[in-house]
Amino acid sequence: MAPVTDLPSNNVRDLSDVPSVEVISKAAIMLLSSAAERLGLADEDPEHSPRRDLDEARRLITALAGLVTASAEYLGPHAGPLREGLQSVQRAFREASAYPDEPGQGPGEKYTGPVY
């Protein structure tokens, strides 16, 4: 097995060569995916998922909401799908909560407004 140092350097992109929309989108997708995992949405039975952690999901959704809201003007055609994904996990969080937050008080809603 070749040492890691022998890997071709053309597989690595310099961060300064990556457009900002790509960096923001990748960060948002990571937050969205992680929030979905913490809601148990990747499992057949989300309610009994060993990965389900609503406290962690709340943090991730709030971070995602801040990122998407703050960068929407720069995301162009990527903004709509990211907003839809955000709203999906916000609704899933509300459905998963034993005691749902008041409208406007759910994760990220201080940035997005109420999600029903």
C-alpha atoms as a PDB file:
ATOM      1  CA  MET A   1       0.000   0.000   0.000  1.00  0.00           C
ATOM      2  CA  ALA A   2       1.410   3.381  -1.039  1.00  0.00           C
ATOM      3  CA  PRO A   3       1.974   5.970   1.670  1.00  0.00           C
ATOM      4  CA  VAL A   4      -0.484   8.852   1.760  1.00  0.00           C
ATOM      5  CA  THR A   5       2.284  11.219   0.667  1.00  0.00           C
ATOM      6  CA  ASP A   6       2.463   9.418  -2.701  1.00  0.00           C
ATOM      7  CA  LEU A   7      -1.133  10.306  -3.635  1.00  0.00           C
ATOM      8  CA  PRO A   8      -1.434  12.508  -6.710  1.00  0.00           C
ATOM      9  CA  SER A   9      -1.866  16.144  -5.727  1.00  0.00           C
ATOM     10  CA  ASN A  10      -4.383  16.789  -8.522  1.00  0.00           C
ATOM     11  CA  ASN A  11      -7.138  15.288  -6.295  1.00  0.00           C
ATOM     12  CA  VAL A  12      -6.883  18.230  -3.897  1.00  0.00           C
ATOM     13  CA  ARG A  13      -8.333  21.634  -4.721  1.00  0.00           C
ATOM     14  CA  ASP A  14      -6.943  24.772  -3.214  1.00  0.00           C
ATOM     15  CA  LEU A  15      -9.717  26.375  -1.184  1.00  0.00           C
ATOM     16  CA  SER A  16      -9.052  29.702  -2.906  1.00  0.00           C
ATOM     17  CA  ASP A  17     -10.048  28.040  -6.208  1.00  0.00           C
ATOM     18  CA  VAL A  18     -13.469  26.964  -4.911  1.00  0.00           C
ATOM     19  CA  PRO A  19     -16.301  29.438  -5.612  1.00  0.00           C
ATOM     20  CA  SER A  20     -18.018  30.761  -2.487  1.00  0.00           C
ATOM     21  CA  VAL A  21     -21.404  29.412  -3.614  1.00  0.00           C
ATOM     22  CA  GLU A  22     -19.908  25.906  -3.643  1.00  0.00           C
ATOM     23  CA  VAL A  23     -18.392  26.274  -0.157  1.00  0.00           C
ATOM     24  CA  ILE A  24     -21.659  27.641   1.273  1.00  0.00           C
ATOM     25  CA  SER A  25     -23.756  24.974  -0.465  1.00  0.00           C
ATOM     26  CA  LYS A  26     -21.528  22.138   0.748  1.00  0.00           C
ATOM     27  CA  ALA A  27     -21.639  23.450   4.310  1.00  0.00           C
ATOM     28  CA  ALA A  28     -25.440  23.719   4.110  1.00  0.00           C
ATOM     29  CA  ILE A  29     -25.770  20.192   2.721  1.00  0.00           C
ATOM     30  CA  MET A  30     -23.602  18.862   5.538  1.00  0.00           C
ATOM     31  CA  LEU A  31     -25.747  20.618   8.155  1.00  0.00           C
ATOM     32  CA  LEU A  32     -28.944  19.447   6.454  1.00  0.00           C
ATOM     33  CA  SER A  33     -27.758  15.839   6.238  1.00  0.00           C
ATOM     34  CA  SER A  34     -26.561  15.815   9.827  1.00  0.00           C
ATOM     35  CA  ALA A  35     -29.865  17.289  11.059  1.00  0.00           C
ATOM     36  CA  ALA A  36     -31.809  14.625   9.149  1.00  0.00           C
ATOM     37  CA  GLU A  37     -29.625  11.917  10.714  1.00  0.00           C
ATOM     38  CA  ARG A  38     -30.218  13.351  14.205  1.00  0.00           C
ATOM     39  CA  LEU A  39     -33.951  13.341  13.529  1.00  0.00           C
ATOM     40  CA  GLY A  40     -33.673   9.642  12.683  1.00  0.00           C
ATOM     41  CA  LEU A  41     -34.903  10.232   9.129  1.00  0.00           C
ATOM     42  CA  ALA A  42     -32.322   7.889   7.642  1.00  0.00           C
ATOM     43  CA  ASP A  43     -33.792   4.956   9.542  1.00  0.00           C
ATOM     44  CA  GLU A  44     -36.855   2.882   8.735  1.00  0.00           C
ATOM     45  CA  ASP A  45     -38.400   3.815  12.093  1.00  0.00           C
ATOM     46  CA  PRO A  46     -37.252   7.354  13.014  1.00  0.00           C
ATOM     47  CA  GLU A  47     -38.930   7.238  16.442  1.00  0.00           C
ATOM     48  CA  HIS A  48     -36.718   4.360  17.522  1.00  0.00           C
ATOM     49  CA  SER A  49     -33.542   5.386  15.720  1.00  0.00           C
ATOM     50  CA  PRO A  50     -30.380   5.015  17.811  1.00  0.00           C
ATOM     51  CA  ARG A  51     -29.117   8.189  16.083  1.00  0.00           C
ATOM     52  CA  ARG A  52     -32.101  10.312  17.084  1.00  0.00           C
ATOM     53  CA  ASP A  53     -31.093  13.274  19.231  1.00  0.00           C
ATOM     54  CA  LEU A  54     -33.481  16.220  19.094  1.00  0.00           C
ATOM     55  CA  ASP A  55     -31.185  18.516  21.068  1.00  0.00           C
ATOM     56  CA  GLU A  56     -28.419  18.001  18.502  1.00  0.00           C
ATOM     57  CA  ALA A  57     -30.923  18.326  15.644  1.00  0.00           C
ATOM     58  CA  ARG A  58     -32.114  21.678  17.037  1.00  0.00           C
ATOM     59  CA  ARG A  59     -28.569  23.050  17.001  1.00  0.00           C
ATOM     60  CA  LEU A  60     -27.891  21.850  13.476  1.00  0.00           C
ATOM     61  CA  ILE A  61     -31.188  23.189  12.125  1.00  0.00           C
ATOM     62  CA  THR A  62     -30.604  26.576  13.735  1.00  0.00           C
ATOM     63  CA  ALA A  63     -27.097  26.757  12.237  1.00  0.00           C
ATOM     64  CA  LEU A  64     -28.484  25.751   8.840  1.00  0.00           C
ATOM     65  CA  ALA A  65     -31.212  28.403   9.062  1.00  0.00           C
ATOM     66  CA  GLY A  66     -28.653  31.087   9.886  1.00  0.00           C
ATOM     67  CA  LEU A  67     -26.389  30.055   7.021  1.00  0.00           C
ATOM     68  CA  VAL A  68     -29.146  29.780   4.415  1.00  0.00           C
ATOM     69  CA  THR A  69     -30.822  33.027   5.477  1.00  0.00           C
ATOM     70  CA  ALA A  70     -27.581  35.005   5.607  1.00  0.00           C
ATOM     71  CA  SER A  71     -26.312  33.741   2.261  1.00  0.00           C
ATOM     72  CA  ALA A  72     -29.545  33.420   0.242  1.00  0.00           C
ATOM     73  CA  GLU A  73     -28.722  36.378  -1.996  1.00  0.00           C
ATOM     74  CA  TYR A  74     -25.451  34.741  -3.068  1.00  0.00           C
ATOM     75  CA  LEU A  75     -26.803  31.246  -3.669  1.00  0.00           C
ATOM     76  CA  GLY A  76     -28.734  31.956  -6.859  1.00  0.00           C
ATOM     77  CA  PRO A  77     -30.617  28.857  -8.020  1.00  0.00           C
ATOM     78  CA  HIS A  78     -29.285  26.873  -5.030  1.00  0.00           C
ATOM     79  CA  ALA A  79     -31.229  29.027  -2.534  1.00  0.00           C
ATOM     80  CA  GLY A  80     -34.663  27.528  -3.261  1.00  0.00           C
ATOM     81  CA  PRO A  81     -33.741  23.859  -2.784  1.00  0.00           C
ATOM     82  CA  LEU A  82     -31.752  24.666   0.362  1.00  0.00           C
ATOM     83  CA  ARG A  83     -34.692  26.608   1.816  1.00  0.00           C
ATOM     84  CA  GLU A  84     -36.999  23.670   1.009  1.00  0.00           C
ATOM     85  CA  GLY A  85     -34.620  21.244   2.706  1.00  0.00           C
ATOM     86  CA  LEU A  86     -34.420  23.520   5.730  1.00  0.00           C
ATOM     87  CA  GLN A  87     -38.209  23.741   5.983  1.00  0.00           C
ATOM     88  CA  SER A  88     -38.445  19.959   5.690  1.00  0.00           C
ATOM     89  CA  VAL A  89     -36.186  19.344   8.681  1.00  0.00           C
ATOM     90  CA  GLN A  90     -37.906  22.126  10.627  1.00  0.00           C
ATOM     91  CA  ARG A  91     -41.278  20.429  10.050  1.00  0.00           C
ATOM     92  CA  ALA A  92     -39.808  17.004  10.839  1.00  0.00           C
ATOM     93  CA  PHE A  93     -38.441  18.409  14.099  1.00  0.00           C
ATOM     94  CA  ARG A  94     -41.875  19.775  15.032  1.00  0.00           C
ATOM     95  CA  GLU A  95     -43.478  16.393  14.280  1.00  0.00           C
ATOM     96  CA  ALA A  96     -40.830  14.516  16.274  1.00  0.00           C
ATOM     97  CA  SER A  97     -41.169  16.712  19.364  1.00  0.00           C
ATOM     98  CA  ALA A  98     -43.300  15.399  22.190  1.00  0.00           C
ATOM     99  CA  TYR A  99     -44.051  19.038  23.083  1.00  0.00           C
ATOM    100  CA  PRO A 100     -43.706  21.079  19.887  1.00  0.00           C
ATOM    101  CA  ASP A 101     -42.393  24.621  20.194  1.00  0.00           C
ATOM    102  CA  GLU A 102     -44.765  27.534  19.716  1.00  0.00           C
ATOM    103  CA  PRO A 103     -44.797  28.835  16.116  1.00  0.00           C
ATOM    104  CA  GLY A 104     -41.751  31.031  15.636  1.00  0.00           C
ATOM    105  CA  GLN A 105     -39.878  29.351  18.519  1.00  0.00           C
ATOM    106  CA  GLY A 106     -38.738  26.174  16.745  1.00  0.00           C
ATOM    107  CA  PRO A 107     -35.176  25.572  15.596  1.00  0.00           C
ATOM    108  CA  GLY A 108     -34.027  28.271  13.192  1.00  0.00           C
ATOM    109  CA  GLU A 109     -37.381  30.041  13.178  1.00  0.00           C
ATOM    110  CA  LYS A 110     -35.858  33.223  14.555  1.00  0.00           C
ATOM    111  CA  TYR A 111     -34.130  33.430  11.150  1.00  0.00           C
ATOM    112  CA  THR A 112     -36.820  31.993   8.874  1.00  0.00           C
ATOM    113  CA  GLY A 113     -40.052  32.940  10.585  1.00  0.00           C
ATOM    114  CA  PRO A 114     -42.632  30.367  11.712  1.00  0.00           C
ATOM    115  CA  VAL A 115     -42.734  27.025   9.911  1.00  0.00           C
ATOM    116  CA  TYR A 116     -45.948  25.022  10.178  1.00  0.00           C
END
